[in-house]
PDB file of N, CA, C and O in Angstrom:
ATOM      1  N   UNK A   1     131.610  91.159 108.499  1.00  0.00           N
ATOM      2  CA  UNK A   1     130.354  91.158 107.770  1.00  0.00           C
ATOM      3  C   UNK A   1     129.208  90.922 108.748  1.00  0.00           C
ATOM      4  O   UNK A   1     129.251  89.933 109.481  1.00  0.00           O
ATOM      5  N   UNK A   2     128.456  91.552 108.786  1.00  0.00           N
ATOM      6  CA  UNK A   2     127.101  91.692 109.390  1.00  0.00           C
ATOM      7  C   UNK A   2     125.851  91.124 108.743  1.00  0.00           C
ATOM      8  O   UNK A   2     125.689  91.224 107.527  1.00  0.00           O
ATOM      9  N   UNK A   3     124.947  90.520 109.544  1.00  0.00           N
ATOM     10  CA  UNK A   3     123.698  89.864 108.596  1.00  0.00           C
ATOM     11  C   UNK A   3     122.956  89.202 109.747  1.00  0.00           C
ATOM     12  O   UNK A   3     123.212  88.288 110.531  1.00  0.00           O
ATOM     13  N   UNK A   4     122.012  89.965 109.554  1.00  0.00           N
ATOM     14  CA  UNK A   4     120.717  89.350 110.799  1.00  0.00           C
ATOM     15  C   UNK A   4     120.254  88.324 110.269  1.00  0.00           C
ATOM     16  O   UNK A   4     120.373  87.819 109.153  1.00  0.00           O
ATOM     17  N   UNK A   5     119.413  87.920 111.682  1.00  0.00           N
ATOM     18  CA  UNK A   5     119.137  86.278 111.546  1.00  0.00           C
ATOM     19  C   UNK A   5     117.677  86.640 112.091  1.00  0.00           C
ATOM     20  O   UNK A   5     117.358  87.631 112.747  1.00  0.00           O
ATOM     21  N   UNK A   6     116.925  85.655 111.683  1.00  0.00           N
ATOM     22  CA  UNK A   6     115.580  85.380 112.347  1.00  0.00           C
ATOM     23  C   UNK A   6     113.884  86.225 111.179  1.00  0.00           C
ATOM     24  O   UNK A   6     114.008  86.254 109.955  1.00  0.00           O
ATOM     25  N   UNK A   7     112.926  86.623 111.660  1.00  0.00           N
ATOM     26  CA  UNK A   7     111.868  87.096 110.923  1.00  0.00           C
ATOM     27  C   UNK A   7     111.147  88.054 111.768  1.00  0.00           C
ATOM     28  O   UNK A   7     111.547  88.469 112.856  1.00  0.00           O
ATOM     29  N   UNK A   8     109.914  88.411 111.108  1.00  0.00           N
ATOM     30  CA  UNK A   8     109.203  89.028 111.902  1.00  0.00           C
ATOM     31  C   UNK A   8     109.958  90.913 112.315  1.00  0.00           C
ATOM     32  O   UNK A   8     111.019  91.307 111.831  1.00  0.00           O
ATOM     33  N   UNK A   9     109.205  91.630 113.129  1.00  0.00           N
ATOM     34  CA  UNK A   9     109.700  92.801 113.412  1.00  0.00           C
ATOM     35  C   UNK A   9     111.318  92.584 113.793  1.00  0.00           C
ATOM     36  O   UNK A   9     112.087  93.182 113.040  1.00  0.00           O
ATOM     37  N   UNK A  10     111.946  91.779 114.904  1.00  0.00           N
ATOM     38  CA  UNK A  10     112.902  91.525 115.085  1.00  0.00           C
ATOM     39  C   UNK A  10     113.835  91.454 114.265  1.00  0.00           C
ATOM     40  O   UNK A  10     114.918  91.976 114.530  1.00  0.00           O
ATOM     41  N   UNK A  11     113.607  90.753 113.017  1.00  0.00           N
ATOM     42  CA  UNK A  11     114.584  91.201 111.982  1.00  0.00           C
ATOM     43  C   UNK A  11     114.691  92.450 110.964  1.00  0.00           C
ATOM     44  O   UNK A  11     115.592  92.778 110.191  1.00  0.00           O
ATOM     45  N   UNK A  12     113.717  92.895 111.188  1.00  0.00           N
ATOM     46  CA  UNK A  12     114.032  94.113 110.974  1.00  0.00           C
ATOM     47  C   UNK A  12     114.600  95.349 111.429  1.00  0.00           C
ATOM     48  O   UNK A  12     115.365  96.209 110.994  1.00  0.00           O
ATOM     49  N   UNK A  13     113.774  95.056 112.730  1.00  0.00           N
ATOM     50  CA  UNK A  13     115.206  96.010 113.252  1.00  0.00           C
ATOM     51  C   UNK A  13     116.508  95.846 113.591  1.00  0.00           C
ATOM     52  O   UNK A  13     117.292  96.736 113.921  1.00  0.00           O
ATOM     53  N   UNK A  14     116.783  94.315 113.473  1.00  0.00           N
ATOM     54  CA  UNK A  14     118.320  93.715 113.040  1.00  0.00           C
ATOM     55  C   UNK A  14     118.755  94.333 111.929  1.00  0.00           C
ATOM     56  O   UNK A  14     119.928  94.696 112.005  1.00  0.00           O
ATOM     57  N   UNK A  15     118.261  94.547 111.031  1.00  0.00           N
ATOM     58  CA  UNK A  15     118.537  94.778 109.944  1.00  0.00           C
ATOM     59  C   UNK A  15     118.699  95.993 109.508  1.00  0.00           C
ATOM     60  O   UNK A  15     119.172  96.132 108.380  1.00  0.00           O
ATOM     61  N   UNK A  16     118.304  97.291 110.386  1.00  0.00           N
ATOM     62  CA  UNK A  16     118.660  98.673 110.447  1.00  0.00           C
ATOM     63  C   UNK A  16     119.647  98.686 111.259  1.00  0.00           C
ATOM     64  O   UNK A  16     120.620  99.284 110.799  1.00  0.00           O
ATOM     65  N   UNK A  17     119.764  98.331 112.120  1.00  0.00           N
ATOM     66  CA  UNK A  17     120.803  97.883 113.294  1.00  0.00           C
ATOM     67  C   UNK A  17     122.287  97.917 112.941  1.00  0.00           C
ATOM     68  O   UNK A  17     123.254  98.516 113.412  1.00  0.00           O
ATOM     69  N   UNK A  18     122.044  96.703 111.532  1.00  0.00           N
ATOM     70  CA  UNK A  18     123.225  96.364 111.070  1.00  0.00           C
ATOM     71  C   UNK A  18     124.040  97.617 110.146  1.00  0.00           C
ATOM     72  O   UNK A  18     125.219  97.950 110.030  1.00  0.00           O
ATOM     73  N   UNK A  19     122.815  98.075 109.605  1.00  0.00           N
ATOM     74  CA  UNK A  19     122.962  99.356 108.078  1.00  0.00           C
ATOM     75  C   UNK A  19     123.496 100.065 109.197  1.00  0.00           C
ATOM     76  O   UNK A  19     124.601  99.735 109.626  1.00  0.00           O
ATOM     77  N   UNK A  20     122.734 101.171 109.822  1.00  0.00           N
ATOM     78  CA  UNK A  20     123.649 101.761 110.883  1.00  0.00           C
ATOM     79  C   UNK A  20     124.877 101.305 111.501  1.00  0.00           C
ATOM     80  O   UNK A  20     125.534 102.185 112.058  1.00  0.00           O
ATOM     81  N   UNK A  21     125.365 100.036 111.528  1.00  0.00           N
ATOM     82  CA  UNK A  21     126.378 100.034 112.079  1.00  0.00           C
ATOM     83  C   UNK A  21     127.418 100.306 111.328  1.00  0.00           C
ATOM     84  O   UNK A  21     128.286 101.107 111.675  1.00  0.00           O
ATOM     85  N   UNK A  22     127.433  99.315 109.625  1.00  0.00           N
ATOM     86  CA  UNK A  22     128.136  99.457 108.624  1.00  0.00           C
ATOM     87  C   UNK A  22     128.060 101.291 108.266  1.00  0.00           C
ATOM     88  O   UNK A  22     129.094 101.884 107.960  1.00  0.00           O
ATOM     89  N   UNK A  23     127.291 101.708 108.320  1.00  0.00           N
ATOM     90  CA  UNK A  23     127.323 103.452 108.077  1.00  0.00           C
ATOM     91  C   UNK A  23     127.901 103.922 108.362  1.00  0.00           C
ATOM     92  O   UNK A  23     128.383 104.685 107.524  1.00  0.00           O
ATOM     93  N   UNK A  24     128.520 104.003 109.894  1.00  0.00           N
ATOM     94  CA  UNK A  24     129.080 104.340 110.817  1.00  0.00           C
ATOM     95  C   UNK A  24     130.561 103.835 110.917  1.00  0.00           C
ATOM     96  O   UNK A  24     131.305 104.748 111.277  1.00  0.00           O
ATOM     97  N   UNK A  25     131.112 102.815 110.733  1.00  0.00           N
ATOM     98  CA  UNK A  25     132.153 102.258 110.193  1.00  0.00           C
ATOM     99  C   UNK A  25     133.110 103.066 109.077  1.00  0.00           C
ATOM    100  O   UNK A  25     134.258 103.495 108.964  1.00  0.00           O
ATOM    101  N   UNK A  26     131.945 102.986 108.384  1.00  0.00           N
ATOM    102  CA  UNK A  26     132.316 104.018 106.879  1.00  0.00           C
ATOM    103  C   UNK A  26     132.262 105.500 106.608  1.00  0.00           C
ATOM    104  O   UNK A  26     132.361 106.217 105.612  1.00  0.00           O
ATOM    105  N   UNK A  27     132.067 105.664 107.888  1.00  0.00           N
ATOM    106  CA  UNK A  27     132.122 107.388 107.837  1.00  0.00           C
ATOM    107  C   UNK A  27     130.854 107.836 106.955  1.00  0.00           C
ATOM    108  O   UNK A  27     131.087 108.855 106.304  1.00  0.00           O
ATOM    109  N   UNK A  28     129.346 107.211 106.760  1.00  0.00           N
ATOM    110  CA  UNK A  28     128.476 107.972 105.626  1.00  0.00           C
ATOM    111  C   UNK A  28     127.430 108.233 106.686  1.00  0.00           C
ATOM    112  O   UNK A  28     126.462 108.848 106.239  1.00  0.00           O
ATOM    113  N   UNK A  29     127.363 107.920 108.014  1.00  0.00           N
ATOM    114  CA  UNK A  29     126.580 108.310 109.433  1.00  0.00           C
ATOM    115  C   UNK A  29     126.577 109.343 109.343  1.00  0.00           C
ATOM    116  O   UNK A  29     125.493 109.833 109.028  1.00  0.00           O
ATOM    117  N   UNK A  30     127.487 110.076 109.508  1.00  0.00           N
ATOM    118  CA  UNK A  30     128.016 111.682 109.896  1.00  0.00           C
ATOM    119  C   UNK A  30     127.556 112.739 108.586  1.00  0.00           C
ATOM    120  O   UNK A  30     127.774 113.949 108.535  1.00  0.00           O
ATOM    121  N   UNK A  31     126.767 111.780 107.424  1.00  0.00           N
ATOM    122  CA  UNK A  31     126.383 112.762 106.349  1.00  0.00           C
ATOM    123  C   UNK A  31     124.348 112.649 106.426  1.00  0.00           C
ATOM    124  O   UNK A  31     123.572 113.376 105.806  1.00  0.00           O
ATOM    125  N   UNK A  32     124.011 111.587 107.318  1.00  0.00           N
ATOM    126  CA  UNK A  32     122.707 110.931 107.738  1.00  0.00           C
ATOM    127  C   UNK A  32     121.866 112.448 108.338  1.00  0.00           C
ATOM    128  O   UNK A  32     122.433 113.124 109.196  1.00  0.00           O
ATOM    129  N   UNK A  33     120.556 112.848 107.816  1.00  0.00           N
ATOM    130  CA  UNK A  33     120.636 113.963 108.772  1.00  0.00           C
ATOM    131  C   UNK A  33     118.701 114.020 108.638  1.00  0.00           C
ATOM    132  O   UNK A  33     117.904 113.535 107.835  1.00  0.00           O
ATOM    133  N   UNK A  34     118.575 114.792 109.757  1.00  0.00           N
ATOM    134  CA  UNK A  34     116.660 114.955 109.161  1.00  0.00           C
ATOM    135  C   UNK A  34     116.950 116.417 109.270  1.00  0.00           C
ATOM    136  O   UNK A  34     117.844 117.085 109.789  1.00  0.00           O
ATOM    137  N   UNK A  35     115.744 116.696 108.513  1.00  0.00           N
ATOM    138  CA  UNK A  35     115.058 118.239 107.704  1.00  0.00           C
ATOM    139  C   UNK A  35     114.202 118.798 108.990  1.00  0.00           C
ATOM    140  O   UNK A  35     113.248 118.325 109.607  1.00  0.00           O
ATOM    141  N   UNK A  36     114.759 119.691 109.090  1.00  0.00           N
ATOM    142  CA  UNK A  36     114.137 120.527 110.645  1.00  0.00           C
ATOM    143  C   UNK A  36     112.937 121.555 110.823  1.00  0.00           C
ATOM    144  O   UNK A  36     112.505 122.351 111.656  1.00  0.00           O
ATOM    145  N   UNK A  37     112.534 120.866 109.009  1.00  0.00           N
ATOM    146  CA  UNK A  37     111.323 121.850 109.215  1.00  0.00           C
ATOM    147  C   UNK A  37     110.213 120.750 110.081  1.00  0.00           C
ATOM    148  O   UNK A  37     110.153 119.522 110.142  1.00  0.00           O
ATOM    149  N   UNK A  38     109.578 121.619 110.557  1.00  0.00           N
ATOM    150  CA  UNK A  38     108.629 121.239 111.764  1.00  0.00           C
ATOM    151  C   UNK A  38     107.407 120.172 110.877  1.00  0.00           C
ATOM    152  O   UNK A  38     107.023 119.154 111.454  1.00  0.00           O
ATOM    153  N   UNK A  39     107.036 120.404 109.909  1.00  0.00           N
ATOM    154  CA  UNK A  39     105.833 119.793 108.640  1.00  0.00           C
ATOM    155  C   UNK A  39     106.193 118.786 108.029  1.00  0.00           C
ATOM    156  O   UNK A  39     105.344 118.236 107.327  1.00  0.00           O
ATOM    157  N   UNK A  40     107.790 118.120 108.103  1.00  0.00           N
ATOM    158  CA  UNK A  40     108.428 117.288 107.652  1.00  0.00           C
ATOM    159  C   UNK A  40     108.957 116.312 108.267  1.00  0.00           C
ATOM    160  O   UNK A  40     108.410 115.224 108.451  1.00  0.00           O
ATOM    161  N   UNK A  41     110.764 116.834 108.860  1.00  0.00           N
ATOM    162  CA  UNK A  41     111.201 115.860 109.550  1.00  0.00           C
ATOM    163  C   UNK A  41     112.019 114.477 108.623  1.00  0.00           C
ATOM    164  O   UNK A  41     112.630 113.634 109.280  1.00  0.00           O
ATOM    165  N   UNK A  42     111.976 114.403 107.634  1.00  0.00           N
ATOM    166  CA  UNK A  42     112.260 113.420 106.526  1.00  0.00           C
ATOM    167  C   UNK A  42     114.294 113.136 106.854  1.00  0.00           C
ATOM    168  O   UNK A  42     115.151 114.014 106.752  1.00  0.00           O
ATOM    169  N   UNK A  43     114.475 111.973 107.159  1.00  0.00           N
ATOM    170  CA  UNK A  43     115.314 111.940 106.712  1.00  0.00           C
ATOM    171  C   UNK A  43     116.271 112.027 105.641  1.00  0.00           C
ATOM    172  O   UNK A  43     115.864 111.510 104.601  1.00  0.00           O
ATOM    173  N   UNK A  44     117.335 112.490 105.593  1.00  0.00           N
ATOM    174  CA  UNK A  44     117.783 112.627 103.887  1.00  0.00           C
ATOM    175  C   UNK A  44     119.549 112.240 104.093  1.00  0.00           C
ATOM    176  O   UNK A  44     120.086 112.244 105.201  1.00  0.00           O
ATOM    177  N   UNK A  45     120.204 111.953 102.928  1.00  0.00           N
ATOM    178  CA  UNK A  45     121.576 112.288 102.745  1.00  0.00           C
ATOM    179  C   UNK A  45     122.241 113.068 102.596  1.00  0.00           C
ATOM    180  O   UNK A  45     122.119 113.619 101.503  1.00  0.00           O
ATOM    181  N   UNK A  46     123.310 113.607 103.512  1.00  0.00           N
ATOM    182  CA  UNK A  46     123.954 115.344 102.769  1.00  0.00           C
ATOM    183  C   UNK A  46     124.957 114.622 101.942  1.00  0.00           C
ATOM    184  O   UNK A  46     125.742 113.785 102.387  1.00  0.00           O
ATOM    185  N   UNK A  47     124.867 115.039 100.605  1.00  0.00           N
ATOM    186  CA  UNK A  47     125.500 114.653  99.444  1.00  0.00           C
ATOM    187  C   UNK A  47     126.839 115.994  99.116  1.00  0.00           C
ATOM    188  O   UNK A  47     127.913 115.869  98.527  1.00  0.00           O
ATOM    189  N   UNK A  48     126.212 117.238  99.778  1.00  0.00           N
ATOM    190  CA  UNK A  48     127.535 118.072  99.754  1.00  0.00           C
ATOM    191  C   UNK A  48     128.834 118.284  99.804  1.00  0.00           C
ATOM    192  O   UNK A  48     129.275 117.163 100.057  1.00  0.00           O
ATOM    193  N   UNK A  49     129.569 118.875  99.739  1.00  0.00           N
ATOM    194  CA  UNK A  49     130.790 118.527  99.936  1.00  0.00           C
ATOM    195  C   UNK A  49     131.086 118.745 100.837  1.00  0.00           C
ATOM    196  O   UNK A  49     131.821 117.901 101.350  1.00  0.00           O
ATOM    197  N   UNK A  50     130.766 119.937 101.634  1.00  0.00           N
ATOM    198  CA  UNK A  50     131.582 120.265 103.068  1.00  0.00           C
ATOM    199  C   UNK A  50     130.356 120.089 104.305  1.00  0.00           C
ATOM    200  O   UNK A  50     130.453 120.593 105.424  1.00  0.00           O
ATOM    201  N   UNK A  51     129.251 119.298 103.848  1.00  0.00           N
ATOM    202  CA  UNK A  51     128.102 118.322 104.751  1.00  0.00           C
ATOM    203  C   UNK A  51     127.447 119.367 105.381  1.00  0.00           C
ATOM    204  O   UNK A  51     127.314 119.288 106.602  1.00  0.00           O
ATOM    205  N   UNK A  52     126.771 120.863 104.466  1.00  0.00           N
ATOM    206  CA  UNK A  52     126.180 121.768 105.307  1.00  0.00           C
ATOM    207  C   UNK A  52     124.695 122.046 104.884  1.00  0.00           C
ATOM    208  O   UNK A  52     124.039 123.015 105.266  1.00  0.00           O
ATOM    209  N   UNK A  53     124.274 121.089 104.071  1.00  0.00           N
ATOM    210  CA  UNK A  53     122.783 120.788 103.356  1.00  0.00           C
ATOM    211  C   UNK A  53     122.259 121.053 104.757  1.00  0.00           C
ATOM    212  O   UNK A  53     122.669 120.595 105.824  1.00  0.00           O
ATOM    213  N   UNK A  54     121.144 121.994 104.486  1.00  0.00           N
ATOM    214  CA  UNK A  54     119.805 121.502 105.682  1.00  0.00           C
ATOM    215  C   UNK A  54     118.678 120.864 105.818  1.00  0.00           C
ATOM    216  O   UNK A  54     118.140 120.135 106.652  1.00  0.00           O
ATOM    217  N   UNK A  55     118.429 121.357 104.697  1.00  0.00           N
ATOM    218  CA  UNK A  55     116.648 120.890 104.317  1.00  0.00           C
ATOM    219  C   UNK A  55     117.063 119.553 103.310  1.00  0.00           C
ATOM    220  O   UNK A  55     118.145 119.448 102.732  1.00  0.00           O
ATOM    221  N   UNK A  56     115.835 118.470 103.237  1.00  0.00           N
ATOM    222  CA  UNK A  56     115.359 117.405 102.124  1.00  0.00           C
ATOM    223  C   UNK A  56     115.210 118.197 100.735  1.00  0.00           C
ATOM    224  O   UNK A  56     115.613 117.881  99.615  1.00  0.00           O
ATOM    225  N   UNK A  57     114.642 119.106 101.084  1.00  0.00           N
ATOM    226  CA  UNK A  57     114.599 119.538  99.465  1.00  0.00           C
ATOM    227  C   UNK A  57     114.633 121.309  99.677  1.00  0.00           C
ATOM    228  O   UNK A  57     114.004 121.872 100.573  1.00  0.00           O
ATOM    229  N   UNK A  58     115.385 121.932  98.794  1.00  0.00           N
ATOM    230  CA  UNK A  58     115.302 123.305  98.971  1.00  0.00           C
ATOM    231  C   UNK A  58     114.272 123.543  98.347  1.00  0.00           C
ATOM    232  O   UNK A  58     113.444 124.196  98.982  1.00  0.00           O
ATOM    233  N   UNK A  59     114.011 123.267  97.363  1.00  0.00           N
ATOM    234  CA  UNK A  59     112.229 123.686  96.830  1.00  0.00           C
ATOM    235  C   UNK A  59     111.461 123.745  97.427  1.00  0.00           C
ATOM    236  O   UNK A  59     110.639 124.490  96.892  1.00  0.00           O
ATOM    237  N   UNK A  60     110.956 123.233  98.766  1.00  0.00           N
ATOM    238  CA  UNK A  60     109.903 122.830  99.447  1.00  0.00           C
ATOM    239  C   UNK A  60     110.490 123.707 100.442  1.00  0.00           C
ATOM    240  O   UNK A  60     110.687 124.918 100.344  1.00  0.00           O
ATOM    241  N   UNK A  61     110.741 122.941 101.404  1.00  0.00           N
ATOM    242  CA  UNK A  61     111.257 123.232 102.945  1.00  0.00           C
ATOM    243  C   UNK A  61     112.259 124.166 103.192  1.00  0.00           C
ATOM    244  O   UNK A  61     112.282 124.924 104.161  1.00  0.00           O
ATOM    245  N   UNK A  62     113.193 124.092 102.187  1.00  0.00           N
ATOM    246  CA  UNK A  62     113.637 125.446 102.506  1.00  0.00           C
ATOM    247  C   UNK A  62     113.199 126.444 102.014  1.00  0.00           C
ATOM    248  O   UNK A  62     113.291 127.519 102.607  1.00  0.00           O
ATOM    249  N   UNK A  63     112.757 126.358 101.103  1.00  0.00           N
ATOM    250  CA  UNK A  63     111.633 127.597 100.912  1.00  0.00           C
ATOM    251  C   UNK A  63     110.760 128.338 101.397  1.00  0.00           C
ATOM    252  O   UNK A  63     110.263 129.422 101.090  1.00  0.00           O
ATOM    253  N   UNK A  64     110.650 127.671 102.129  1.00  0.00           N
ATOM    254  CA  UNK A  64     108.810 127.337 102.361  1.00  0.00           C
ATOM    255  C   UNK A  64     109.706 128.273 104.454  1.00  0.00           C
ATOM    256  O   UNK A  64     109.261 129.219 105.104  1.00  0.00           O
ATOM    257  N   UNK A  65     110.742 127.531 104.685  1.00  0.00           N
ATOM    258  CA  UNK A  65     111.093 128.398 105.845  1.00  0.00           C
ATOM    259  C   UNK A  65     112.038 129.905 105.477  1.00  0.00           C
ATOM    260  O   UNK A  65     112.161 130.740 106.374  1.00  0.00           O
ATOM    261  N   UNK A  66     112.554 130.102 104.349  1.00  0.00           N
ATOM    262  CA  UNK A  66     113.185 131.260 104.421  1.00  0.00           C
ATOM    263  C   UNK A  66     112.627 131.999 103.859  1.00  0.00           C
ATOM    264  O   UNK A  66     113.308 132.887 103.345  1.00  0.00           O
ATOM    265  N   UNK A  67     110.642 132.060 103.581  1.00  0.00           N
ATOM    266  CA  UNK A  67     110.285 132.659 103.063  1.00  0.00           C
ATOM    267  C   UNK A  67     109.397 133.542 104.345  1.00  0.00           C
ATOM    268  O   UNK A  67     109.209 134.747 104.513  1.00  0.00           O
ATOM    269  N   UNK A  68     108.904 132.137 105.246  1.00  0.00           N
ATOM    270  CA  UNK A  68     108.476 132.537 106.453  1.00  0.00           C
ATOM    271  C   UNK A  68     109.297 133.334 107.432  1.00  0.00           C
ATOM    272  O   UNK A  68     108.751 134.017 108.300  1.00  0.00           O
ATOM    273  N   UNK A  69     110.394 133.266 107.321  1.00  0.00           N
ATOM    274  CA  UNK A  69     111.672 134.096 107.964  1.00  0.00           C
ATOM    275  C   UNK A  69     111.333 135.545 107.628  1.00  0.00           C
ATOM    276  O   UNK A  69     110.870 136.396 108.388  1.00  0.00           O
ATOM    277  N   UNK A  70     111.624 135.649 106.453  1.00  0.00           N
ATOM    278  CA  UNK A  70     111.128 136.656 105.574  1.00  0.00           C
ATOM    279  C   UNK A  70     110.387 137.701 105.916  1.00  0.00           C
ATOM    280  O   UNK A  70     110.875 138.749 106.337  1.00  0.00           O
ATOM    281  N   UNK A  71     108.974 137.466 105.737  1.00  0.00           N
ATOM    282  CA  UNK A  71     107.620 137.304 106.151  1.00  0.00           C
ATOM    283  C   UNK A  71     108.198 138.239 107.441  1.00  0.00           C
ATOM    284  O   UNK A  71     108.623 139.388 107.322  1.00  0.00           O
ATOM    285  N   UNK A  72     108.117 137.515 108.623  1.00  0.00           N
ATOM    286  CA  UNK A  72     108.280 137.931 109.606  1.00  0.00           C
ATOM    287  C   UNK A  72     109.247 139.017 109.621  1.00  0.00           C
ATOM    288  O   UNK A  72     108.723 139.985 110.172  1.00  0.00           O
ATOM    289  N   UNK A  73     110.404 139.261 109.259  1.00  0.00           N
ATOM    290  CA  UNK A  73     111.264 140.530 109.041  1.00  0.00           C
ATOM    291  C   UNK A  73     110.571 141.522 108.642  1.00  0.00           C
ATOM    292  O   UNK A  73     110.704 142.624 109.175  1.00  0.00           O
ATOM    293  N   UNK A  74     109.897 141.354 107.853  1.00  0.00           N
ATOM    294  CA  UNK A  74     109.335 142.594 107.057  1.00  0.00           C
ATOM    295  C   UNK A  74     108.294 142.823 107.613  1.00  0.00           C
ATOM    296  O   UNK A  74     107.856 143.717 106.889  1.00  0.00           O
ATOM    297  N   UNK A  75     107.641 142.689 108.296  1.00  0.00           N
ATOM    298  CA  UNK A  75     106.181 143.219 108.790  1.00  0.00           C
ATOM    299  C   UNK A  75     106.217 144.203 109.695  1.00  0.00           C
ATOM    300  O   UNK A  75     105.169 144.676 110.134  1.00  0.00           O
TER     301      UNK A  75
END
């Protein structure tokens, strides 16, 4: 069991420190991922099954890039 000690910034980043470590332990690290659109960046959870989510939200960001993909093909 893990559990930071102390206040201030220091315990806080004890305290991500620790979440990451327990994450990682538990195999839910490897589902931890950020959104690669350039306007974002957001970390998110891949909740998928076979962990191949890209984007935070397909409404937005992935949209918003496979439309610009798009875009560019066709011109």
């Amino acid at each position: 069991h893990l559990s930071p000690r102390g206040t201030g910034v220091g315990a806080v980043l004890a305290r991500i420190l620790c979440e990451a470590t327990i994450a990682d332990a538990q195999g839910i690290w490897l589902r931890a991922k950020l959104c690669p659109a350039e306007d974002c960046l957001w970390a998110f959870y891949d909740q998928s099954k076979n962990r191949s989510r890209r984007w935070c939200s397909m409404d937005l960001c992935g949209n918003r890039t496979k439309t610009k993909t798009y875009r560019q093909r066709h011109r």
